[in-house]
């Protein structure tokens, strides 16, 4: 009976402000504890992709209340390159690429799509992907009926730790936003390592990484410490807390953290500096060339005048 109860389906609805509106999801009570699903090869937690956890609600609400990167920068570390890219597109999230890792039911991916992002909602479990795809499609239908203009949300399989995650998703450049909720949990160290590696392979200097953590987070995570963040920092990421929105939570402490590639941002600034220096050198060289030409002309004029004067002195003598 407990297994049957853990596999029952349920409809959920969430109302968000602004352009996001209502999101409807099909979930499985108990995260499908009665199903033989394993999100990771470690088998750390079975079937949790079928349930909706509080950390996903917190991140979804945060996104809805931060409808542009500029607004998001008030509460999170948004890379300068991302702000510049958004400004060039009109200031919003529209058409910026987002990848969600371990998307589960897809709440955050759907919200990101409503904000105009081009979203890749990914997971590594076939059963979860089926449920995720169903939720994306039903909300796509609702968007059409309501006349809601949203970005495209694509459901794709992605195994953490694969050698080329950008290639696996057919992305030609790093996404603007990477999201993951409830993915750094328990003591599944091999899972954290694979997740950190995948984030590092996906991210670029323009990328902001948003991570939501609940009560089941791995040791040290709520303190911005622990082995997951050690791996992230070793790959050049800076980690910080995000000022959260107030969301009633049934599961206690929920936290949002932000990661940005410090090395990538430094490299971008260095390249910009090199370009500016190159421009100044070019201008200076050009200016110097003109000065040299003018100086040569002046010399010739002086020589000409001197010869003329010498000739006049000679004739008068």
Rosetta silent file (secondary structure, phi, psi, omega in degrees, C-alpha in Angstrom):
SEQUENCE: XXXXXXXXXXXXXXXXXXXXXXXXXXXXXXXXXXXXXXXXXXXXXXXXXXXXXXXXXXXXXXXXXXXXXXXXXXXXXXXXXXXXXXXXXXXXXXXXXXXXXXXXXXXXXXXXXXXXXXXXXXXXXXXXXXXXXXXXXXXXXXXXXXXXXXXXXXXXXXXXXXXXXXXXXXXXXXXXXXXXXXXXXXXXXXXXXXXXXXXXXXXXXXXXXXXXXXXXXXXXXXXXXXXXXXXXXXXXXXXXXXXXXXXXXXXXXXXXXXXXXXXXXXXXXXXXXXXXXXXXXXXXXXXXXXXXXXXXXXXXXXXXXXXXXXXXXXXXX
SCORE:     score description
SCORE:     0.000 S_00000001
   1 L     0.000  -39.355  179.322    0.000    0.000    0.000 S_00000001
   2 H   -64.472  -40.631  179.298    2.845    2.402    0.798 S_00000001
   3 H   -64.488  -40.855  179.103    4.472    1.707   -2.571 S_00000001
   4 H   -63.448  -42.023  179.363    1.147    2.289   -4.344 S_00000001
   5 H   -64.617  -36.016 -178.922    0.656    5.542   -2.472 S_00000001
   6 L   -73.573   -7.372 -179.439    4.168    6.625   -3.390 S_00000001
   7 L  -113.122    5.437  179.672    3.377    6.180   -7.089 S_00000001
   8 L   -72.883  142.197  179.631    0.101    8.077   -7.249 S_00000001
   9 E   -90.857  155.010 -178.422   -0.035   11.049   -9.590 S_00000001
  10 E  -148.019  146.453  177.208   -1.161   14.506   -8.601 S_00000001
  11 E   -96.880  133.294  178.195   -1.792   17.805  -10.369 S_00000001
  12 E  -122.756  147.425  177.221   -0.090   20.918   -9.008 S_00000001
  13 E  -134.481  137.965 -179.043   -0.615   24.564   -9.972 S_00000001
  14 E  -129.892  132.255  179.770    1.579   27.549   -9.150 S_00000001
  15 E  -106.220  124.888  179.046    0.735   31.203   -9.678 S_00000001
  16 E  -118.956  156.157  179.088    3.571   33.642  -10.342 S_00000001
  17 L   -82.039  178.052  176.804    3.520   37.369  -10.887 S_00000001
  18 L    65.395 -143.763 -175.737    4.536   39.352  -13.946 S_00000001
  19 L   -80.910   -4.805 -176.763    4.788   37.666  -17.332 S_00000001
  20 L   -75.833  -50.977  178.825    5.158   34.152  -15.876 S_00000001
  21 E    73.861 -148.152 -175.637    1.547   33.522  -14.803 S_00000001
  22 E   -93.704  138.987  175.952    0.326   30.066  -13.836 S_00000001
  23 E  -121.052  127.674  179.965    2.354   26.885  -14.246 S_00000001
  24 E  -109.108  136.687 -177.954    0.664   23.470  -14.028 S_00000001
  25 E  -132.934  146.567  169.112    2.609   20.303  -13.269 S_00000001
  26 E  -101.623  125.284  179.871    1.957   16.602  -13.042 S_00000001
  27 E  -127.576  174.916  178.281    3.923   15.045  -10.216 S_00000001
  28 E  -122.156  122.613 -178.139    4.121   11.727   -8.405 S_00000001
  29 H   -58.131  138.522  179.753    3.509   11.611   -4.678 S_00000001
  30 H    73.360    9.816  178.748    6.525   10.456   -2.730 S_00000001
  31 H    66.689   23.507 -179.942    8.731   11.058   -5.755 S_00000001
  32 L    65.705   46.769  179.960    7.715    7.663   -7.176 S_00000001
  33 L   -64.412  -18.032  178.515    9.240    5.685   -4.353 S_00000001
  34 L   -87.427   -4.000 -179.638    7.390    2.681   -5.731 S_00000001
  35 L   -99.963  153.290  179.426    9.105    2.985   -9.118 S_00000001
  36 L   -93.280   74.512  177.310   12.527    1.642   -9.990 S_00000001
  37 L  -112.001  141.790  174.079   14.080    4.941  -11.038 S_00000001
  38 L  -134.758  114.268 -177.253   17.660    5.928  -10.372 S_00000001
  39 L   -70.391  -27.743  179.188   18.698    9.490  -11.178 S_00000001
  40 L  -131.036  158.768  178.872   22.376    8.658  -10.822 S_00000001
  41 L   -62.525  -25.223 -179.756   24.478    5.584  -11.312 S_00000001
  42 L   -68.987  -20.869 -177.160   25.255    5.697   -7.603 S_00000001
  43 L    67.521   24.391 -175.454   21.593    4.994   -6.826 S_00000001
  44 L   -56.991  -45.091  177.592   21.859    7.537   -3.998 S_00000001
  45 L  -139.920  127.515 -177.204   18.180    8.433   -4.145 S_00000001
  46 L   -94.568  132.799  168.532   15.603    6.588   -6.216 S_00000001
  47 L    71.245    8.743 -176.526   12.755    8.319   -7.984 S_00000001
  48 H   -71.619   -8.879  177.720   13.088   11.755   -6.415 S_00000001
  49 H   -71.648  -13.292 -179.081   12.737   13.342   -9.862 S_00000001
  50 H   -88.630   -5.111 -179.682    9.011   12.625   -9.763 S_00000001
  51 L  -110.851  161.047  176.107    8.374   14.906   -6.773 S_00000001
  52 L  -107.084  125.142 -178.358    8.541   18.662   -6.386 S_00000001
  53 L  -104.676  160.691 -173.654   10.791   19.928   -3.623 S_00000001
  54 H   -61.465  -34.118 -177.990   10.782   23.272   -1.859 S_00000001
  55 H   -63.098  -33.567  177.186   14.113   24.408   -3.282 S_00000001
  56 H   -66.704  -38.385  177.495   12.671   24.304   -6.816 S_00000001
  57 H   -63.192  -41.493 -178.590    9.765   26.523   -5.694 S_00000001
  58 H   -63.308  -46.362 -179.748   12.193   29.020   -4.161 S_00000001
  59 H   -66.658  -41.040  179.196   14.297   29.301   -7.314 S_00000001
  60 H   -60.457  -43.866  179.171   11.219   29.515   -9.568 S_00000001
  61 H   -65.920  -39.482  178.434    9.792   32.349   -7.475 S_00000001
  62 H   -61.024  -44.270  178.511   13.153   34.127   -7.455 S_00000001
  63 H   -61.245  -44.436 -178.464   13.310   33.987  -11.257 S_00000001
  64 H   -61.603  -34.003 -179.033    9.761   35.295  -11.577 S_00000001
  65 L   -87.850   -0.044  177.471   10.613   38.251   -9.322 S_00000001
  66 L  -129.433   71.285 -171.199   13.810   39.025  -11.259 S_00000001
  67 L   -73.199   -2.736  175.090   12.546   39.335  -14.850 S_00000001
  68 L  -139.188  153.901  175.779   15.761   40.893  -16.199 S_00000001
  69 H   -58.919  -34.246 -179.908   19.475   40.284  -15.557 S_00000001
  70 H   -63.879  -41.539  177.074   19.807   43.904  -14.394 S_00000001
  71 H   -67.960  -39.084  178.909   17.188   43.337  -11.688 S_00000001
  72 H   -61.861  -32.171 -177.293   18.817   40.020  -10.813 S_00000001
  73 L   -67.494  -14.177  176.589   22.148   41.822  -10.341 S_00000001
  74 L   -70.732  -27.178 -174.169   20.703   43.635   -7.313 S_00000001
  75 L  -120.787   -4.872 -177.245   20.580   40.351   -5.393 S_00000001
  76 L  -145.517  162.126  178.988   23.086   38.080   -7.144 S_00000001
  77 L   -82.848   96.794  179.918   26.512   38.183   -8.796 S_00000001
  78 L   -96.902  124.115 -179.557   25.632   38.591  -12.466 S_00000001
  79 L   -57.110  142.199  179.624   28.653   38.535  -14.824 S_00000001
  80 H   -58.310  -36.691 -179.648   29.289   41.819  -16.642 S_00000001
  81 H   -64.088  -34.949  178.105   29.320   39.948  -19.952 S_00000001
  82 H   -68.958  -42.760  178.405   25.800   38.645  -19.284 S_00000001
  83 H   -61.944  -40.392  178.732   24.520   42.149  -18.481 S_00000001
  84 H   -65.313  -43.297 -179.732   26.088   43.450  -21.705 S_00000001
  85 H   -64.082  -42.061  179.074   24.584   40.614  -23.749 S_00000001
  86 H   -65.523  -41.723 -179.845   21.134   41.195  -22.227 S_00000001
  87 H   -61.197  -37.487  179.710   21.371   44.956  -22.830 S_00000001
  88 H   -68.086  -20.786 -179.652   22.165   44.304  -26.492 S_00000001
  89 L  -102.023    8.987  178.985   18.968   42.256  -26.731 S_00000001
  90 L   110.925   -3.351  174.380   16.716   44.806  -25.076 S_00000001
  91 L   101.832  -19.615 -178.268   17.578   44.261  -21.413 S_00000001
  92 L   -93.410 -171.956  176.251   15.522   41.151  -20.612 S_00000001
  93 L   -81.320   -6.609 -172.665   16.248   37.438  -20.463 S_00000001
  94 L   -51.774  129.930  175.969   14.703   37.050  -23.914 S_00000001
  95 L    70.269   -1.505  173.035   16.563   34.692  -26.268 S_00000001
  96 L   -74.634  147.619 -174.973   19.337   34.073  -23.744 S_00000001
  97 E   -89.865  135.293  178.544   20.183   30.380  -23.363 S_00000001
  98 E  -127.875  138.163  174.388   19.461   28.547  -20.105 S_00000001
  99 E  -122.444  124.972  172.818   20.349   24.982  -19.126 S_00000001
 100 E  -104.378  128.830  178.531   18.742   23.304  -16.130 S_00000001
 101 E   -98.747  133.524 -176.989   20.564   20.265  -14.739 S_00000001
 102 L    61.556   51.762 -170.821   18.458   17.635  -13.000 S_00000001
 103 L   -66.762  -23.406  178.241   15.304   19.472  -14.083 S_00000001
 104 L    60.644 -120.766 -178.768   12.899   16.940  -12.563 S_00000001
 105 L   -76.627  -17.025  174.431    9.325   18.157  -13.068 S_00000001
 106 L    93.248   11.980 -177.018   10.541   21.230  -14.962 S_00000001
 107 H   -56.812  -51.977 -177.532    9.104   24.044  -12.839 S_00000001
 108 H   -65.569  -37.589  178.880   12.194   26.275  -13.053 S_00000001
 109 H   -64.206  -42.038 -179.864   12.713   25.525  -16.748 S_00000001
 110 H   -66.361  -41.465  177.368    9.118   26.463  -17.572 S_00000001
 111 H   -62.649  -43.701  178.295    9.400   29.702  -15.569 S_00000001
 112 H   -60.683  -39.561  176.643   12.661   30.543  -17.374 S_00000001
 113 H   -62.469  -39.829  179.071   10.889   29.914  -20.682 S_00000001
 114 H   -63.927  -26.507  177.855    8.072   32.274  -19.680 S_00000001
 115 L   -82.726    2.398  175.740   10.728   34.954  -19.137 S_00000001
 116 L    98.786    0.586 -178.521   11.739   34.511  -22.787 S_00000001
 117 L   -74.959  153.830  172.004   14.776   32.293  -22.359 S_00000001
 118 E   -92.560  109.791 -166.137   15.686   29.485  -24.748 S_00000001
 119 E  -110.681  135.818  168.493   15.781   26.596  -22.275 S_00000001
 120 E  -107.982  105.391  178.680   17.344   23.144  -22.298 S_00000001
 121 E   -91.143  113.102 -172.080   15.614   21.198  -19.494 S_00000001
 122 E  -117.923  152.397  172.258   17.857   18.191  -18.846 S_00000001
 123 E  -155.961  166.003 -177.214   17.822   15.085  -16.709 S_00000001
 124 L  -108.933    4.177 -175.787   19.601   11.754  -16.733 S_00000001
 125 L  -115.666  129.777 -177.053   16.699    9.415  -15.985 S_00000001
 126 H   -59.704  -43.018 -179.715   14.326    8.094  -18.659 S_00000001
 127 H   -64.590  -40.938  178.155   11.309    8.007  -16.360 S_00000001
 128 H   -66.485  -41.444  179.914   11.896   11.566  -15.178 S_00000001
 129 H   -60.499  -35.862  178.407   12.422   12.762  -18.757 S_00000001
 130 H   -64.752  -46.296  178.965    9.018   11.354  -19.733 S_00000001
 131 H   -66.293  -41.592  177.919    7.297   13.227  -16.901 S_00000001
 132 H   -60.388  -46.135  179.322    9.352   16.362  -17.617 S_00000001
 133 H   -61.865  -39.016  178.681    8.411   16.262  -21.298 S_00000001
 134 H   -63.499  -42.997  179.892    4.731   15.895  -20.445 S_00000001
 135 H   -65.999  -39.741  178.480    4.844   18.947  -18.149 S_00000001
 136 H   -63.940  -44.071 -178.254    6.637   21.056  -20.749 S_00000001
 137 H   -66.744  -42.240 -178.686    4.115   20.120  -23.450 S_00000001
 138 H   -66.199  -33.924  177.382    1.024   20.752  -21.310 S_00000001
 139 H   -76.209  -30.063  175.546    2.317   24.199  -20.368 S_00000001
 140 H   -64.014  -41.324  177.190    3.191   24.920  -23.987 S_00000001
 141 H   -63.230  -43.818  179.539   -0.438   24.177  -24.896 S_00000001
 142 H   -63.507  -36.754  179.152   -1.668   26.434  -22.098 S_00000001
 143 H   -64.391  -41.111  178.773    0.629   29.225  -23.305 S_00000001
 144 H   -64.284  -44.354 -178.931   -0.818   29.031  -26.809 S_00000001
 145 H   -64.977  -35.946 -178.113   -4.392   29.117  -25.532 S_00000001
 146 H   -88.863   -4.648 -178.875   -3.652   32.081  -23.255 S_00000001
 147 L    71.137   28.074 -179.748   -1.613   33.925  -25.870 S_00000001
 148 L   -83.580  127.588  177.704    1.490   33.873  -23.662 S_00000001
 149 L   -89.316  113.309 -176.617    4.717   34.603  -25.532 S_00000001
 150 L  -130.129  158.514  175.096    7.376   32.290  -24.131 S_00000001
 151 L   -75.980  162.438 -178.920   10.788   31.033  -25.117 S_00000001
 152 L   -75.678  133.789  175.889   11.224   27.480  -26.370 S_00000001
 153 E  -113.549  118.262 -179.950   11.818   24.788  -23.746 S_00000001
 154 E  -109.168  138.128  179.588   13.491   21.619  -25.035 S_00000001
 155 E   -99.134  124.221 -177.740   13.765   18.413  -23.008 S_00000001
 156 E  -137.517  148.433  173.333   17.065   16.609  -23.392 S_00000001
 157 E   -80.810  134.937  175.548   18.901   13.768  -21.694 S_00000001
 158 L  -147.615  118.529  177.450   22.204   14.790  -20.147 S_00000001
 159 L   -89.079  127.116  177.772   24.386   12.590  -17.964 S_00000001
 160 L   -64.106  138.746  179.729   26.542   14.504  -15.509 S_00000001
 161 L    91.627    0.143  178.734   30.222   13.936  -16.105 S_00000001
 162 L   -66.965  156.910 -170.216   29.919   13.332  -19.862 S_00000001
 163 L   -69.815  -30.430 -175.844   32.938   14.466  -21.860 S_00000001
 164 L  -141.476   78.283 -177.619   31.258   17.177  -23.954 S_00000001
 165 H   -64.078  -34.965  176.699   27.996   18.512  -22.457 S_00000001
 166 H   -62.131  -43.881  178.500   27.862   21.478  -24.858 S_00000001
 167 H   -66.185  -38.670  179.423   28.131   19.107  -27.794 S_00000001
 168 H   -61.627  -32.256  179.282   25.574   16.732  -26.282 S_00000001
 169 L   -94.832    1.606 -178.716   23.084   19.615  -26.158 S_00000001
 170 L    58.087   40.798  175.895   24.198   20.897  -29.587 S_00000001
 171 L   -98.783  135.877 -178.114   25.140   24.260  -28.112 S_00000001
 172 L   -93.457  -11.173  178.684   27.776   26.290  -29.939 S_00000001
 173 L  -150.938  161.473 -178.431   28.554   28.578  -26.996 S_00000001
 174 L   -61.754  147.640  178.089   28.111   28.546  -23.192 S_00000001
 175 L   -72.228  160.385  176.358   24.630   29.315  -21.820 S_00000001
 176 L   -76.000  -32.539 -176.296   23.837   32.572  -20.037 S_00000001
 177 E  -136.979  133.991  170.995   22.256   30.731  -17.116 S_00000001
 178 E  -119.326  132.805 -179.717   22.746   27.295  -15.563 S_00000001
 179 E  -125.175  148.494  172.572   20.282   26.139  -12.891 S_00000001
 180 E  -155.672  133.614  179.144   20.151   23.174  -10.533 S_00000001
 181 E  -124.825  132.544  177.184   17.900   22.551   -7.552 S_00000001
 182 L    62.027   26.569 -175.365   18.369   19.906   -4.886 S_00000001
 183 L   -96.935  -15.056  179.601   21.230   18.317   -6.783 S_00000001
 184 L  -108.711   86.360 -170.837   23.965   18.563   -4.128 S_00000001
 185 E  -132.908  166.241  174.475   22.558   16.277   -1.466 S_00000001
 186 L    50.931 -139.528 -178.442   23.382   13.508    1.008 S_00000001
 187 L  -126.159   31.091 -178.191   26.902   12.040    0.706 S_00000001
 188 L   -80.688   75.776 -172.548   26.931   11.036   -2.962 S_00000001
 189 H   -61.437  -37.441  179.883   30.429   12.374   -3.602 S_00000001
 190 H   -64.888  -32.001  178.480   30.775   10.837   -7.068 S_00000001
 191 H   -69.065  -45.891  179.649   27.542   12.618   -8.037 S_00000001
 192 H   -60.579  -41.744 -178.608   28.779   16.010   -6.809 S_00000001
 193 H   -61.051  -44.455  179.612   32.036   15.561   -8.661 S_00000001
 194 H   -65.626  -39.636  178.850   30.236   14.791  -11.918 S_00000001
 195 H   -64.347  -47.004  179.738   27.864   17.746  -11.424 S_00000001
 196 H   -60.245  -40.896  179.705   30.732   20.175  -10.721 S_00000001
 197 H   -64.171  -43.112 -179.562   32.583   18.919  -13.807 S_00000001
 198 H   -64.806  -43.172  177.808   29.505   19.328  -16.020 S_00000001
 199 H   -60.322  -44.479 -179.508   28.870   22.876  -14.774 S_00000001
 200 H   -62.808  -38.102 -179.538   32.515   23.776  -15.417 S_00000001
 201 H   -72.623  -29.206 -178.802   32.368   22.344  -18.952 S_00000001
 202 H   -82.864  -35.295 -169.196   29.135   24.203  -19.757 S_00000001
 203 L   -77.732  152.394  174.134   29.949   27.594  -18.250 S_00000001
 204 L  -134.996 -172.838 -178.661   31.727   30.544  -19.821 S_00000001
 205 L   -64.550  -19.541 -179.819   32.554   34.138  -18.767 S_00000001
 206 L   -89.968   -7.853 -168.797   28.956   35.153  -19.526 S_00000001
 207 L   -86.901  133.175  168.783   27.396   32.373  -17.431 S_00000001
 208 E  -107.875  133.513  179.214   25.631   32.758  -14.105 S_00000001
 209 E  -110.109  122.333  177.700   25.026   29.524  -12.160 S_00000001
 210 E  -110.795  125.868 -178.615   22.086   29.450   -9.743 S_00000001
 211 E  -123.154  130.540  176.983   21.900   26.590   -7.239 S_00000001
 212 E  -110.944  132.075 -177.375   19.035   25.968   -4.806 S_00000001
 213 E  -126.354  134.843  177.573   19.653   23.810   -1.735 S_00000001
 214 L  -106.277 -159.632 -177.121   17.155   22.407    0.758 S_00000001
 215 L   -64.288  -25.889 -177.188   17.374   20.548    4.049 S_00000001
 216 L   -87.894   13.650 -177.050   18.913   17.483    2.419 S_00000001
 217 E   -62.219  152.685 -179.595   21.931   19.386    1.127 S_00000001
 218 L   -61.623  156.348 -179.645   25.360   17.806    1.447 S_00000001
 219 L   -53.702  130.652  176.242   27.476   18.616    4.516 S_00000001
 220 L    88.064  -15.075 -174.526   28.840   22.168    4.474 S_00000001
 221 H   -61.516  -43.614 -179.035   26.827   23.352    1.480 S_00000001
 222 H   -64.154  -17.664  177.136   24.651   25.788    3.442 S_00000001
 223 H   -99.616   13.832 -177.316   27.884   27.392    4.682 S_00000001
 224 L    61.048   30.156 -178.593   29.220   27.673    1.110 S_00000001
 225 L  -125.585 -163.679  179.153   31.691   24.944    2.016 S_00000001
 226 L    91.758  170.502 -172.353   32.011   21.192    1.529 S_00000001
 227 H   -67.317  -31.348  178.090   33.543   19.067   -1.169 S_00000001
 228 H   -62.503  -49.198 -179.026   31.205   20.192   -3.956 S_00000001
 229 H   -70.868  -27.106  173.023   32.178   23.832   -3.546 S_00000001
 230 H   -61.355  -43.089  179.093   35.826   22.839   -3.135 S_00000001
 231 H   -66.435  -41.022 -179.536   35.640   21.268   -6.584 S_00000001
 232 H   -63.556  -44.766  179.239   33.832   24.289   -8.008 S_00000001
 233 H   -64.822  -35.785  177.900   36.412   26.719   -6.637 S_00000001
 234 H   -64.033  -25.014  177.675   39.201   24.508   -7.964 S_00000001
 235 L   -92.571   11.445  173.285   37.637   24.973  -11.420 S_00000001
 236 L    92.732   17.439  179.707   37.771   28.776  -11.080 S_00000001
 237 E   -96.458  142.611  169.366   34.321   29.604   -9.698 S_00000001
 238 E   -98.898  138.619 -175.138   33.512   32.236   -7.093 S_00000001
 239 E  -117.145  136.928  178.897   30.595   31.288   -4.830 S_00000001
 240 E  -148.264  161.637  175.698   28.193   33.677   -3.085 S_00000001
 241 E   -81.486  154.267  176.612   24.789   33.748   -1.455 S_00000001
 242 L  -109.757  133.736  175.020   21.773   35.141   -3.256 S_00000001
 243 L   -66.304  118.360 -170.678   19.370   37.517   -1.524 S_00000001
 244 L   -90.869  156.856  169.904   16.215   35.406   -1.516 S_00000001
 245 L   -80.872  160.115  179.848   12.586   36.176   -2.021 S_00000001
 246 L   -88.082  110.350 -179.850   10.266   35.297    0.827 S_00000001
 247 L  -125.049  122.790  177.551    8.571   32.009   -0.018 S_00000001
 248 L   -57.203  126.091 -176.613    6.570   30.034    2.566 S_00000001
 249 L  -120.491  136.496  178.028    8.422   26.765    2.965 S_00000001
 250 L   -90.325   -5.423 -172.668    7.207   23.504    4.414 S_00000001
 251 L  -123.196   29.035  174.056   10.716   22.100    4.638 S_00000001
 252 L    75.727 -138.137 -170.540   12.711   24.587    6.679 S_00000001
 253 L   -73.479  119.642  174.261   15.874   26.231    5.421 S_00000001
 254 L  -120.342  136.195 -177.557   16.136   26.751    1.673 S_00000001
 255 E  -130.087  146.924  172.860   19.087   28.623    0.189 S_00000001
 256 E  -112.527  132.068  177.228   20.035   30.078   -3.160 S_00000001
 257 E  -124.160  154.680 -179.789   23.682   30.309   -4.148 S_00000001
 258 E  -124.777  139.062  174.435   25.350   31.841   -7.179 S_00000001
 259 E  -125.925  138.674  173.171   28.554   30.809   -8.951 S_00000001
 260 E  -133.775  150.004 -178.671   30.431   32.729  -11.627 S_00000001
 261 E   -80.122  103.376 -178.964   33.621   31.832  -13.450 S_00000001
 262 H   -64.384  -43.330  179.241   36.232   34.201  -12.030 S_00000001
 263 H   -61.070  -41.226  179.996   38.867   33.039  -14.498 S_00000001
 264 H   -65.320  -40.928  179.879   36.506   33.560  -17.424 S_00000001
 265 H   -68.543  -40.573  177.703   35.595   37.083  -16.335 S_00000001
 266 H   -62.729  -41.632 -179.857   39.248   38.026  -15.773 S_00000001
 267 H   -63.192  -40.771  179.847   40.135   36.640  -19.188 S_00000001
 268 H   -62.607  -44.734  179.504   37.323   38.641  -20.807 S_00000001
 269 H   -64.602  -39.293  179.523   38.490   41.869  -19.126 S_00000001
 270 H   -63.687  -42.245  179.462   42.088   41.157  -20.099 S_00000001
 271 H   -64.859  -40.012  177.322   41.076   40.618  -23.724 S_00000001
 272 H   -62.900  -41.897  178.924   39.072   43.848  -23.693 S_00000001
 273 H   -62.387  -40.113  178.904   42.073   45.647  -22.226 S_00000001
 274 H   -63.584  -39.640  179.130   44.342   44.220  -24.916 S_00000001
 275 H   -64.559  -43.818  179.964   41.947   45.412  -27.608 S_00000001
 276 H   -63.910  -43.395  178.744   41.810   48.906  -26.113 S_00000001
 277 H   -62.668  -41.434  179.551   45.607   49.020  -25.778 S_00000001
 278 H   -61.192  -39.830  178.660   45.967   47.780  -29.332 S_00000001
 279 H   -64.764  -41.469  179.313   43.655   50.557  -30.522 S_00000001
 280 H   -66.154  -42.206  178.902   45.628   53.197  -28.629 S_00000001
 281 H   -61.584  -42.025 -179.464   48.947   51.890  -29.978 S_00000001
 282 H   -62.992  -42.363 -179.643   47.580   51.905  -33.493 S_00000001
 283 H   -65.896  -41.187 -179.461   46.346   55.467  -33.087 S_00000001
 284 H   -65.486  -43.428  179.959   49.636   56.535  -31.550 S_00000001
 285 H   -61.925  -41.119  179.754   51.648   54.891  -34.302 S_00000001
 286 H   -64.386  -43.790  178.975   49.493   56.561  -36.915 S_00000001
 287 H   -62.491  -42.265  179.121   49.881   59.890  -35.161 S_00000001
 288 H   -62.531  -36.819  179.398   53.633   59.369  -34.917 S_00000001
 289 H   -65.103  -42.346  179.418   53.821   58.626  -38.610 S_00000001
 290 H   -64.463  -42.783  179.230   52.047   61.876  -39.450 S_00000001
 291 H   -60.658  -39.873 -179.496   54.371   63.801  -37.123 S_00000001
 292 H   -64.320  -42.908  179.432   57.380   62.247  -38.842 S_00000001
 293 H   -62.847  -44.314 -179.354   56.105   63.220  -42.286 S_00000001
 294 H   -64.510  -39.006  178.550   55.408   66.776  -41.154 S_00000001
 295 H   -63.545  -39.898 -179.929   58.877   66.990  -39.600 S_00000001
 296 H   -64.825  -41.382  178.511   60.520   65.818  -42.811 S_00000001
 297 H   -63.198  -40.198  179.472   58.630   68.419  -44.825 S_00000001
 298 H   -63.054  -41.175  178.046   59.740   71.120  -42.407 S_00000001
 299 H   -60.349  -44.714 -178.997   63.385   70.023  -42.787 S_00000001
 300 H   -62.518  -38.954  178.851   63.131   70.179  -46.572 S_00000001
 301 H   -63.929  -42.127  179.166   61.653   73.674  -46.380 S_00000001
 302 H   -62.907  -43.516  178.283   64.501   74.846  -44.150 S_00000001
 303 H   -61.272  -40.498 -178.818   67.102   73.364  -46.494 S_00000001
 304 H   -64.400  -43.868  179.239   65.436   75.048  -49.451 S_00000001
 305 H   -64.895  -39.432 -179.520   65.424   78.415  -47.701 S_00000001
 306 H   -64.763  -42.798  178.813   69.061   78.001  -46.682 S_00000001
 307 H   -62.508  -39.934 -179.275   70.142   77.212  -50.262 S_00000001
 308 H   -64.682  -42.964 -179.208   68.233   80.238  -51.521 S_00000001
 309 H   -65.453  -43.271  178.467   69.854   82.490  -48.924 S_00000001
 310 H   -58.369  -40.359 -179.311   73.314   81.089  -49.684 S_00000001
 311 H   -66.458  -41.600  179.968   72.773   81.793  -53.385 S_00000001
 312 H   -64.327  -40.868  178.997   71.618   85.357  -52.680 S_00000001
 313 H   -64.599  -36.722 -179.411   74.695   85.969  -50.503 S_00000001
 314 H   -68.345  -41.419 -179.789   76.906   84.563  -53.206 S_00000001
 315 H   -66.685  -40.222 -178.610   75.370   86.781  -55.925 S_00000001
 316 H   -70.694  -27.866  178.804   75.655   89.903  -53.789 S_00000001
 317 L   -74.212    0.000    0.000   79.290   89.084  -53.031 S_00000001
